[in-house]
Coordinates of C-alpha atoms and ligand atoms in Angstrom, one line a residue:
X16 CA 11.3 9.8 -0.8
X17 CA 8.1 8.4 -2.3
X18 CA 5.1 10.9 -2.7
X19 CA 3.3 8.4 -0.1
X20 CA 5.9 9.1 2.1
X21 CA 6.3 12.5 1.7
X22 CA 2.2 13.1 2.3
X23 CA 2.8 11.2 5.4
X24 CA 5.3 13.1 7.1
X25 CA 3.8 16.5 6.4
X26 CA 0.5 15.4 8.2
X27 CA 2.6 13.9 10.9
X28 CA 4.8 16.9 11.3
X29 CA 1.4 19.3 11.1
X30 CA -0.5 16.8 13.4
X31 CA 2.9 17.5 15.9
X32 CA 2.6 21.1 15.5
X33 CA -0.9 21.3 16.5
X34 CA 0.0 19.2 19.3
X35 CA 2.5 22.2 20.0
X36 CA 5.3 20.2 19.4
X37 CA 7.8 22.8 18.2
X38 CA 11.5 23.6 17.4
X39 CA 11.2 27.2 18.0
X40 CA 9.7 30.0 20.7
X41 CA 7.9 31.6 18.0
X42 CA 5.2 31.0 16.7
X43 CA 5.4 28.2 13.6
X44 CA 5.8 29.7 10.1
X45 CA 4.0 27.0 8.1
X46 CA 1.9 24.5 9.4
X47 CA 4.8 22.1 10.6
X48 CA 6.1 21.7 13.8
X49 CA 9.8 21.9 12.1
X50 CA 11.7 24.2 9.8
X51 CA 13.0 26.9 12.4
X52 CA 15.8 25.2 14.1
X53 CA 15.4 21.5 12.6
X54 CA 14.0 19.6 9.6
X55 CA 13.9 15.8 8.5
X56 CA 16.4 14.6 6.2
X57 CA 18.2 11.7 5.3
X58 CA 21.9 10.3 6.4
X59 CA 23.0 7.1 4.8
X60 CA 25.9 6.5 7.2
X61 CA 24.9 7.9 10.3
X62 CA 20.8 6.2 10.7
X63 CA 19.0 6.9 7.6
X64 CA 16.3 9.4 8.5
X65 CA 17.3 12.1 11.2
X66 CA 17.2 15.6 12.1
X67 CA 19.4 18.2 10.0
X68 CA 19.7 21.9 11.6
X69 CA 17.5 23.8 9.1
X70 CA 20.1 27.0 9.8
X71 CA 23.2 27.2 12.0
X72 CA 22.9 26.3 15.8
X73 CA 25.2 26.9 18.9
X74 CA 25.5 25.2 21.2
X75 CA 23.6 24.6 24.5
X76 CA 20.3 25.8 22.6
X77 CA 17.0 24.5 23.2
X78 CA 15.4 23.1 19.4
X79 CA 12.7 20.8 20.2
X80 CA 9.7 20.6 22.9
X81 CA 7.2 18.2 23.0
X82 CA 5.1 18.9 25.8
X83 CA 3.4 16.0 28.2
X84 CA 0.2 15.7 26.6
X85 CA 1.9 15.0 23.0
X86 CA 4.2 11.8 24.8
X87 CA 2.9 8.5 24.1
X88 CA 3.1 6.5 27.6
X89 CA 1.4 3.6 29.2
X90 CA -0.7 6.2 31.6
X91 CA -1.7 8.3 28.3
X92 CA -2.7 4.9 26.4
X93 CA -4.5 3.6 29.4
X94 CA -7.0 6.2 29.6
X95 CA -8.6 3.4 27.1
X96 CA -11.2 1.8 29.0
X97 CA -11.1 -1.6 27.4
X98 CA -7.1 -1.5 27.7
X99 CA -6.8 -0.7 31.5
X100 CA -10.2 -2.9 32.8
X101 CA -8.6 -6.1 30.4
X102 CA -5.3 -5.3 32.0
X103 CA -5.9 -4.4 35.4
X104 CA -8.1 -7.8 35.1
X105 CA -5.3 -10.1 33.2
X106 CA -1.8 -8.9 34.6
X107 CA -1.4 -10.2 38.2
X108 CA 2.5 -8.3 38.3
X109 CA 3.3 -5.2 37.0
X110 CA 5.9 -5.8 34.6
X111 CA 5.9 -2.2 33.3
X112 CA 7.6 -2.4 29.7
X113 CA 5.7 -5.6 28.5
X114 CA 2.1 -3.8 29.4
X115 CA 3.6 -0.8 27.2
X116 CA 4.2 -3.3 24.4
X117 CA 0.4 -4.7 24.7
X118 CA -0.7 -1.0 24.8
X119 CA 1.4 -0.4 21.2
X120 CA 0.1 -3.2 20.0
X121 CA -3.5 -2.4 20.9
X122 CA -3.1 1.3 19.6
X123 CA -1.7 -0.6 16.4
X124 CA -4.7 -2.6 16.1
X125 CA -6.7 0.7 15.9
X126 CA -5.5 1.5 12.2
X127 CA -6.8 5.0 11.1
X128 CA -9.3 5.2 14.5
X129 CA -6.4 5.6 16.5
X130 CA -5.6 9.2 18.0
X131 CA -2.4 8.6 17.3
X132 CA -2.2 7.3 13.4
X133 CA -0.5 10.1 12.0
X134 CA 2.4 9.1 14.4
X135 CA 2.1 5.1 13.9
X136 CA 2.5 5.1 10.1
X137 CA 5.9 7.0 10.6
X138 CA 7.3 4.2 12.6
X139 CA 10.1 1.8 10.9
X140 CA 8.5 -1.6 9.9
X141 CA 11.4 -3.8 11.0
X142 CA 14.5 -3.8 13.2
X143 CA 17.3 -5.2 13.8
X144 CA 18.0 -5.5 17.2
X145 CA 19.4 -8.5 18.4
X146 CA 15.9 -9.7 19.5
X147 CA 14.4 -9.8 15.7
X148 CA 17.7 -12.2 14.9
X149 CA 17.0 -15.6 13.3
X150 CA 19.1 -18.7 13.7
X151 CA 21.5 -17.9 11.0
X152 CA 22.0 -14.5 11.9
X153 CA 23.0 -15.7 15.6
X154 CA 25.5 -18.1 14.4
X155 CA 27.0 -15.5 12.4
X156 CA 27.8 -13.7 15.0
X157 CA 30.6 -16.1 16.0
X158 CA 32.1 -14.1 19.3
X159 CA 30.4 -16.4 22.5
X160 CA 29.1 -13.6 24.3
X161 CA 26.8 -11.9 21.8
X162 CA 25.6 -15.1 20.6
X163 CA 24.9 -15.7 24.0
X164 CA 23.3 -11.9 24.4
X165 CA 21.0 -12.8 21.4
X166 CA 19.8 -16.1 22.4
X167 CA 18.8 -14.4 25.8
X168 CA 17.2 -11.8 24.2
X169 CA 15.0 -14.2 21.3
X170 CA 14.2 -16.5 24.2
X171 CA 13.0 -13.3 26.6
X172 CA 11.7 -11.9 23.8
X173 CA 9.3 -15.5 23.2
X174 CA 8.9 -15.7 26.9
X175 CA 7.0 -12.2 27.1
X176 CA 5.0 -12.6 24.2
X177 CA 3.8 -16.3 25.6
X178 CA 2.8 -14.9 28.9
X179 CA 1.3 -11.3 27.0
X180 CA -0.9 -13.7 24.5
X181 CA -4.0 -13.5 26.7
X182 CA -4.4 -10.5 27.6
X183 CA -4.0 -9.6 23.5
X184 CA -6.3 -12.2 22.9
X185 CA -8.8 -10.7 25.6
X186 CA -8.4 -7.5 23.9
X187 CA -9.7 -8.7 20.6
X188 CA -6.4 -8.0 18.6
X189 CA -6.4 -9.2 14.8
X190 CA -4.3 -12.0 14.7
X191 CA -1.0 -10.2 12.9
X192 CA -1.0 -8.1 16.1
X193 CA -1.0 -11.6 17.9
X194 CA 2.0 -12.8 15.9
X195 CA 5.5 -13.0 17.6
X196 CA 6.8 -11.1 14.9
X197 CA 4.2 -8.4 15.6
X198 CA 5.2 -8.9 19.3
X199 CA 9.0 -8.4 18.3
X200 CA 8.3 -5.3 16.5
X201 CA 6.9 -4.0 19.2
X202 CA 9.4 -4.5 21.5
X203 CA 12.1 -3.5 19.0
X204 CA 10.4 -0.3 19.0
X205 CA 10.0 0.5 22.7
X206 CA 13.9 -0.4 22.9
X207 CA 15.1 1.3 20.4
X208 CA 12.8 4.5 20.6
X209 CA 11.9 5.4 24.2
X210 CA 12.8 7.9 26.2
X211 CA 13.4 8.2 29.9
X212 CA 10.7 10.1 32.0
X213 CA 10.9 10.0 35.9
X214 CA 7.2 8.8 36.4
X215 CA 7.1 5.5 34.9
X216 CA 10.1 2.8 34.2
X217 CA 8.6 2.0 30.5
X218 CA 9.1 5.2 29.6
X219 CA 7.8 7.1 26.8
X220 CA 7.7 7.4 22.9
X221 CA 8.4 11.1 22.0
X222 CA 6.9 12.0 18.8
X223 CA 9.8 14.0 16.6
X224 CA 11.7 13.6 19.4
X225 CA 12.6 10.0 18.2
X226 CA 14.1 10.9 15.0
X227 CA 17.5 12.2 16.4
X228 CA 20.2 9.6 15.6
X229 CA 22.6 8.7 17.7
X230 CA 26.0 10.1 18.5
X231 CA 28.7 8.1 21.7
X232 CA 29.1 10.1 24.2
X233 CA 32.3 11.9 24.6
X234 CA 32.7 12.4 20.6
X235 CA 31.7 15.8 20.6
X236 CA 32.5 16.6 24.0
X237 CA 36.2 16.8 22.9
X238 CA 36.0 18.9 20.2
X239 CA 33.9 21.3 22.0
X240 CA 35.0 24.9 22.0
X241 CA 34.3 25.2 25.9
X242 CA 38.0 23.3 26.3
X243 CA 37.9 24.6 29.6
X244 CA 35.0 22.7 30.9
X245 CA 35.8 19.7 32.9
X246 CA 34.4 16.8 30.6
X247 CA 32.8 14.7 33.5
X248 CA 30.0 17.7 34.2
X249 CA 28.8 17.4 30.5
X250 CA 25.4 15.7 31.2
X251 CA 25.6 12.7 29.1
X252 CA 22.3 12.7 27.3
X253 CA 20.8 15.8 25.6
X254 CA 17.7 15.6 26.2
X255 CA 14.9 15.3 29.0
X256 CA 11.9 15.7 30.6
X257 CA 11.4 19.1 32.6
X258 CA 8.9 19.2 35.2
X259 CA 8.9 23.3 35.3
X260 CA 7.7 23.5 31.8
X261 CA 5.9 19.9 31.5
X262 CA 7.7 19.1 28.1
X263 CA 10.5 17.2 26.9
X264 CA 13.3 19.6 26.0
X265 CA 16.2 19.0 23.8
X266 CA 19.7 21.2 23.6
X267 CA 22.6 21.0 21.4
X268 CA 25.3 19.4 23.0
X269 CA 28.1 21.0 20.5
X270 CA 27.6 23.9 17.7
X271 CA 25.8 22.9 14.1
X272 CA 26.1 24.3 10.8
X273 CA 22.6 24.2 8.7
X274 CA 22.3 21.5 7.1
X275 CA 24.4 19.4 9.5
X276 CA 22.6 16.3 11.4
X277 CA 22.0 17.0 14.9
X278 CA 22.7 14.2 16.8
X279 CA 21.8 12.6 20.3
X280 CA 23.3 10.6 22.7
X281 CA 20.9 7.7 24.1
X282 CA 23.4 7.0 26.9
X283 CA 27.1 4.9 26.8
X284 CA 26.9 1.8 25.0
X285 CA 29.5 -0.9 23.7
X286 CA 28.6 -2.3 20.4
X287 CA 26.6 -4.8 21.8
X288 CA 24.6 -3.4 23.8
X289 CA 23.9 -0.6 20.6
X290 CA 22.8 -4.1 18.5
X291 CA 21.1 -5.2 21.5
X292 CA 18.7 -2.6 22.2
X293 CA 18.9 -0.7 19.1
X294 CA 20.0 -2.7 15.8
X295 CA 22.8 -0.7 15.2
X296 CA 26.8 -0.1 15.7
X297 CA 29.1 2.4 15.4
X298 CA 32.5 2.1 13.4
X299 CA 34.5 4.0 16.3
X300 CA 32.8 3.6 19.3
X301 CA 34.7 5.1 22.3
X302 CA 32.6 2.9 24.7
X303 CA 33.1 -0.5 23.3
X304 CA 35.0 -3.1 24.9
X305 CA 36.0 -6.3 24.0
X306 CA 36.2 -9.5 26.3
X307 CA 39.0 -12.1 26.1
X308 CA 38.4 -15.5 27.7
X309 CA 40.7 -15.3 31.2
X310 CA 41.6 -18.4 33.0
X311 CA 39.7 -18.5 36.6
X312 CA 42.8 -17.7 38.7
X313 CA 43.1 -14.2 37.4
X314 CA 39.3 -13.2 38.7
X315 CA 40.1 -14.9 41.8
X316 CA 43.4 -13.6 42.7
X317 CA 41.8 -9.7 42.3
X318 CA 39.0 -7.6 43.3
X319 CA 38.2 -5.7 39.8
X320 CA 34.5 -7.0 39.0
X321 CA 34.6 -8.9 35.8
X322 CA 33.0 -6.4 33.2
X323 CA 36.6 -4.2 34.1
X324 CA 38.4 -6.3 32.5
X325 CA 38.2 -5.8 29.3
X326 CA 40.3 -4.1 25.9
X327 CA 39.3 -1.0 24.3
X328 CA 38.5 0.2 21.3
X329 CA 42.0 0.8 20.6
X330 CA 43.4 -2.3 21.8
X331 CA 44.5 -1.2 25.0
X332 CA 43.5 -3.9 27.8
X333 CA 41.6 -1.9 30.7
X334 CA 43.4 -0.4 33.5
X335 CA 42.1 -3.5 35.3
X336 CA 42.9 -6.2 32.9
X337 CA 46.3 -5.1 32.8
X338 CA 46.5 -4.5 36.6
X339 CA 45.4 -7.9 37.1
X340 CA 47.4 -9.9 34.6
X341 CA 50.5 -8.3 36.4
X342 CA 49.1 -9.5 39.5
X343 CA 48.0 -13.1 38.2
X344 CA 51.8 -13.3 36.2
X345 CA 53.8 -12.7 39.4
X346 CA 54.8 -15.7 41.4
X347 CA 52.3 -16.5 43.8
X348 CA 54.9 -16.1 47.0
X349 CA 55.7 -12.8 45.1
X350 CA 52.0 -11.3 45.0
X351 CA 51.6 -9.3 48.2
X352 CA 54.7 -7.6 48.2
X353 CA 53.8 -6.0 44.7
X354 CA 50.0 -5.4 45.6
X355 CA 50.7 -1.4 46.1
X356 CA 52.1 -1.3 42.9
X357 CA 49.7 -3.1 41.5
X358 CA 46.8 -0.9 42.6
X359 CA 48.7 2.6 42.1
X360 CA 48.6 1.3 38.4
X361 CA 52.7 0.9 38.2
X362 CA 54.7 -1.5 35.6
X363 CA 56.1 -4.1 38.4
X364 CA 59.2 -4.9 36.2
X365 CA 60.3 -5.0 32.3
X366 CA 60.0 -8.7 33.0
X367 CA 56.8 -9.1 34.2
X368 CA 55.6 -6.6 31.3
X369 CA 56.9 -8.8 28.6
X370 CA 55.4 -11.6 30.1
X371 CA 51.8 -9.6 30.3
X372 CA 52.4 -8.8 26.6
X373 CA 53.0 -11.9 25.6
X374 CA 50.5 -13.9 27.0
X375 CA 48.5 -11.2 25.3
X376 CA 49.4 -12.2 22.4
X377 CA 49.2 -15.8 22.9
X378 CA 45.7 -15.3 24.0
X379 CA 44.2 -13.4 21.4
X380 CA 45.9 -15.1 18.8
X381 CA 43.8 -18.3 20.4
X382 CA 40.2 -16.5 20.0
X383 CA 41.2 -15.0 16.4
X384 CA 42.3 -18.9 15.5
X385 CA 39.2 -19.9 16.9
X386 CA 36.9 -17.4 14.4
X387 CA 35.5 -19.6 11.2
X388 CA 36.5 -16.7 9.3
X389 CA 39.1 -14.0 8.8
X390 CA 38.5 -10.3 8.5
X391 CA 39.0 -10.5 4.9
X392 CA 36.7 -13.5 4.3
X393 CA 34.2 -11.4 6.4
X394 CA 34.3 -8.4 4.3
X395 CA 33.9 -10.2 1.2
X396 CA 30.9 -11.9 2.9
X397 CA 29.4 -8.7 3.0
X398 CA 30.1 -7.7 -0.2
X399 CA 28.8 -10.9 -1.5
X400 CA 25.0 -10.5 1.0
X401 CA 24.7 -7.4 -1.1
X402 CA 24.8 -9.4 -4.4
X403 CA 22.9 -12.2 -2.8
X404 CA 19.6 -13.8 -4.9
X405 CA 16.3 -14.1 -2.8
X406 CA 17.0 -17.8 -2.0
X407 CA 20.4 -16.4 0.4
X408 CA 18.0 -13.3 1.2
X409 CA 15.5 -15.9 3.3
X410 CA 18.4 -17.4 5.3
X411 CA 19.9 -14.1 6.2
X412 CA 18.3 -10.9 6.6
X413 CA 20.4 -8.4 4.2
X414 CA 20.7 -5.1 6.4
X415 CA 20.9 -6.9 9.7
X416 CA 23.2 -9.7 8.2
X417 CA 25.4 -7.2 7.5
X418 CA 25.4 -5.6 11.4
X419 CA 26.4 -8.8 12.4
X420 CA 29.1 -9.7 10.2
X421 CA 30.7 -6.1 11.1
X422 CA 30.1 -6.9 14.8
X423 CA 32.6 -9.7 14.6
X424 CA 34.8 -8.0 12.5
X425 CA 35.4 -5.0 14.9
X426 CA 36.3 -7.7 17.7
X427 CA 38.7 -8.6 14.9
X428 CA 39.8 -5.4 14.5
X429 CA 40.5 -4.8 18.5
X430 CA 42.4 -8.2 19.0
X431 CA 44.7 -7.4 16.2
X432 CA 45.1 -4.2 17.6
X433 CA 46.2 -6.1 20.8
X434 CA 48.2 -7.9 18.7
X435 CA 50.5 -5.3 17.6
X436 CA 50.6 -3.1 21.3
X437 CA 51.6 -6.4 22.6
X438 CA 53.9 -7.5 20.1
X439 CA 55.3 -3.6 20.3
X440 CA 56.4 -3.8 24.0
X441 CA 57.9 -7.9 24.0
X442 CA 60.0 -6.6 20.7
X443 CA 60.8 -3.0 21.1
X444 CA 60.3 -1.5 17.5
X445 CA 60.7 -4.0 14.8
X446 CA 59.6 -3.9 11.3
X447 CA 57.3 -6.9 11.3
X448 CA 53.7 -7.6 9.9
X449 CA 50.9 -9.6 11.2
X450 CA 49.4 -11.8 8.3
X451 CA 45.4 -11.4 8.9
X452 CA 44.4 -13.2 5.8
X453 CA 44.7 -16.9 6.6
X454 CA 43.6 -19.1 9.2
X455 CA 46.8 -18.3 11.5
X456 CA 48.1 -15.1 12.9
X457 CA 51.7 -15.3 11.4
X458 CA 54.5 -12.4 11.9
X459 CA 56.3 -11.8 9.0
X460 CA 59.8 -10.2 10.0
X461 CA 62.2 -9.1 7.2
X462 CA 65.6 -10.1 8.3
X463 CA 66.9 -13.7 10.2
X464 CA 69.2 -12.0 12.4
X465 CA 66.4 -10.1 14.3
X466 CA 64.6 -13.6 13.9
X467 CA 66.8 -15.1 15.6
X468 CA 67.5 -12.0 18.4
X469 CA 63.7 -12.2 18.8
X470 CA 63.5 -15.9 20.0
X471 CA 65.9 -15.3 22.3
X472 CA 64.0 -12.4 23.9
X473 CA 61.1 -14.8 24.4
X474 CA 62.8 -17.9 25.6
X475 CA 64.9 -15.6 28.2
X476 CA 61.5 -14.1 29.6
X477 CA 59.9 -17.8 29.9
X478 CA 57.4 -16.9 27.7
X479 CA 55.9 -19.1 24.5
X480 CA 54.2 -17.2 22.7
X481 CA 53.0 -20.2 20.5
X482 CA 53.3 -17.5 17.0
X483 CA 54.1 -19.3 13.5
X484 CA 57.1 -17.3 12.0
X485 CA 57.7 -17.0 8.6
X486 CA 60.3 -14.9 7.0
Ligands
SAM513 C1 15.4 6.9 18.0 S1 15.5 6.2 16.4 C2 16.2 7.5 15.5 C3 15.5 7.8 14.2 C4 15.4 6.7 13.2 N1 16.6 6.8 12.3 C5 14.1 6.8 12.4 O1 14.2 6.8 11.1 O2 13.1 6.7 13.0 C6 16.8 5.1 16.7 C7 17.2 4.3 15.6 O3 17.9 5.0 14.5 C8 19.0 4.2 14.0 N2 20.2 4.9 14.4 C9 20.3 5.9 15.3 N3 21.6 6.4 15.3 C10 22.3 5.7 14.4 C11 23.7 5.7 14.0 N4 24.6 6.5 14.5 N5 24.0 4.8 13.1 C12 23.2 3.9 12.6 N6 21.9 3.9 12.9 C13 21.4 4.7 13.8 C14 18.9 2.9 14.7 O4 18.1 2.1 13.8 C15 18.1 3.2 16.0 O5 17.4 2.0 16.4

């Protein structure tokens, strides 16, 4: 850490303390809020700076409260005359997290007058939520619907700032606080930083409080030693406002050995929606899904909402998507006599499951033909971004460039994941291997005989799976 840097998070962390932010009951030792249960540090592969348990912590303790008066919230930056008389004057609607963005702005605009300064300077300058994306960085994304979540989110983004301009201008903001960068910043950092409170939908920045990283989850849940608690009452986030003691309080969700980072969980994301509203994504990710395009009949002919039908992680389709492929594969006259089945979750026949499997495969082997680029062209992409000169640096922003690129890569990942499950249950155990590394998916199977046994299997269950075989 630069000695700027440093000097700026010891008066932050003193200014916390004497706000009586604190990660301990007793009183503090030195004149930071931290050091008893918690202290800033650094994690390279887990969200840069974080929180590190400064000695070993079990779980289900409390290690950080940051009372009311210390939260930064539209109400506390209101109590600005100018702010709430400009606003009250200039915003017909009450559109609750674009007023907190004018109010961060406004506070920013304040420099070193600001009450809270020592707190500003330690937020990030950039982002890279989907929001602060360029052109470039969009089309690199290459998988339709998060291309089409980060248009929406530029173009809301651009709408907000538009209809936010006036009020910012009536406020007499410098004009880089008037800038839709400045505006995307902002926003970036309400997404990515605020916490829920029950009195106001924008929410609230929590000083120290936003510098625990993130953890999915269900993670640690599993590895818990309290095996014998039922997974479904562990709250889901960590942290929260308690009325009793007016102060956000934040436990441990699992046990920590010093030096360890001490992580939260914002809520259940997929990838997307971690990029989305927080620039970031997780290598395993319990909670992500992936979509594969389905014709129209299979919605129609079942109830499952849309979003259930999905594949995890692991490759496994949702209990929905495979429910309602069996449905959607079964002749039409055939369809009502199976619908218990269907529903209990039960295989209908060995028939029908080949023919699920391989219209699997048939249909991710259409999106992963339909990808510019392969995994392996992807990773040396990024290898290549980090070797880029400044001329490649304008077009594509290096650390969010990156994000991207491994976005589409783990959709890779889960469709050739598919891949094999599927390939697994319409062959029975075969010693094949899917060829990633080209433009096609080709199956590379050692001996002709089982070649040939193989086709047969797929002619007798009707089902063209379109594969190129090489042997
Ligand atoms: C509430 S802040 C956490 C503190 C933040 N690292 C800082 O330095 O201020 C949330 C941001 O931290 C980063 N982050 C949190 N958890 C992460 C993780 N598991 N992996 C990568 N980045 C993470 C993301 O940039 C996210 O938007």
């Amino acid at each position: 850490m630069e000695e700027e840097e440093r000097e700026n998070l010891e008066s932050f962390l003193k200014w916390a303390s004497e706000l009586e932010i604190s990660d301990s009951n007793q009183p503090p030792e030195s004149s930071s809020c931290l050091g008893q249960s918690l202290c800033v540090s650094f994690f390279p592969d887990a969200g840069g700076r974080g929180l590190a348990a400064a000695r070993d912590l079990r779980k289900g303790e409390l290690i950080l409260r940051v009372p009311k008066s210390a939260l930064m919230t539209r109400e506390s930056l209101m109590r600005d005359e100018k702010l709430s008389v400009a606003t009250l004057r200039l915003v017909p609607r009450r559109v609750e997290v674009h007023i907190f963005t004018v109010c961060l702005l406004y506070e920013m605009n304040k420099r070193k007058s600001s009450w809270w300064y020592p707190y500003l300077m330690e937020l990030p300058r950039s982002y890279n939520t989907l929001a602060c994306s360029g052109h470039f960085e969009i089309e690199a994304l290459q998988v339709d619907d998060a291309i089409w979540a980060a248009e929406k989110a530029t173009s809301k983004a651009e709408f907000s700032w538009i209809e936010a301009i006036s009020l910012m201008k009536e406020l007499n903001l410098k004009s880089r606080t008037l800038t839709f960068r400045a505006w995307v910043w902002a926003s970036a950092t309400i997404s990515s930083r605020t916490l829920h409170i029950p009195w106001d939908d924008a929410g609230c920045l929590c000083p120290v409080g936003d510098l625990f990283n993130y953890a999915a989850p269900g993670e640690d849940a599993l590895d818990s030693e309290d095996s014998f608690l039922d997974v479904n009452l562990l709250r889901l986030t960590d942290g929260g406002y308690e009325k009793d003691v007016s102060a956000y309080c934040f436990y441990t969700r699992k046990n920590y050995q010093k030096g360890e980072q001490v992580l939260l969980s914002y809520g259940t994301y997929t990838n997307l929606e971690l990029l989305e509203h927080y620039g970031f994504l997780l290598d395993e990710n319990p909670n992500d899904k992936a979509f594969i395009p389905l014709e129209p009949e299979v919605y129609s002919s079942c109830s499952w909402p849309k979003d259930s039908l999905y594949i995890h992680q692991n490759g496994k389709p949702s209990f929905a998507l495979l429910s309602a492929l069996r449905l959607w594969l079964t002749p039409r006259n055939q369809r009502r006599s199976v619908g218990h089945l269907i529903y209990s979750g039960s295989q209908l026949s060995a028939e029908n499951e080949k023919i699920v499997m391989g219209w699997m495969v048939k249909s991710c082997k259409a999106v992963l033909m339909n990808f510019a680029t392969s995994i392996e062209d992807d990773k040396l992409l990024i290898r290549k971004i980090d070797r880029m000169e400044d001329f490649g640096r304008c077009l594509i922003n290096e650390e969010s460039g990156v994000k991207l690129l491994e976005f589409r890569m783990s959709l890779k990942k889960y469709l050739f994941l598919v891949l094999r499950r599927s390939l697994d249950i319409v062959f029975g155990n075969l010693d094949y291997a899917i060829d990633s590394t080209k433009h096609a998916v080709l199956i590379r199977i050692s001996s002709n005989q089982i070649l040939k046994d193989l086709t047969c299997l797929i002619n007798e269950s009707h089902n063209e799976l379109g594969l190129t075989y090489c042997s």
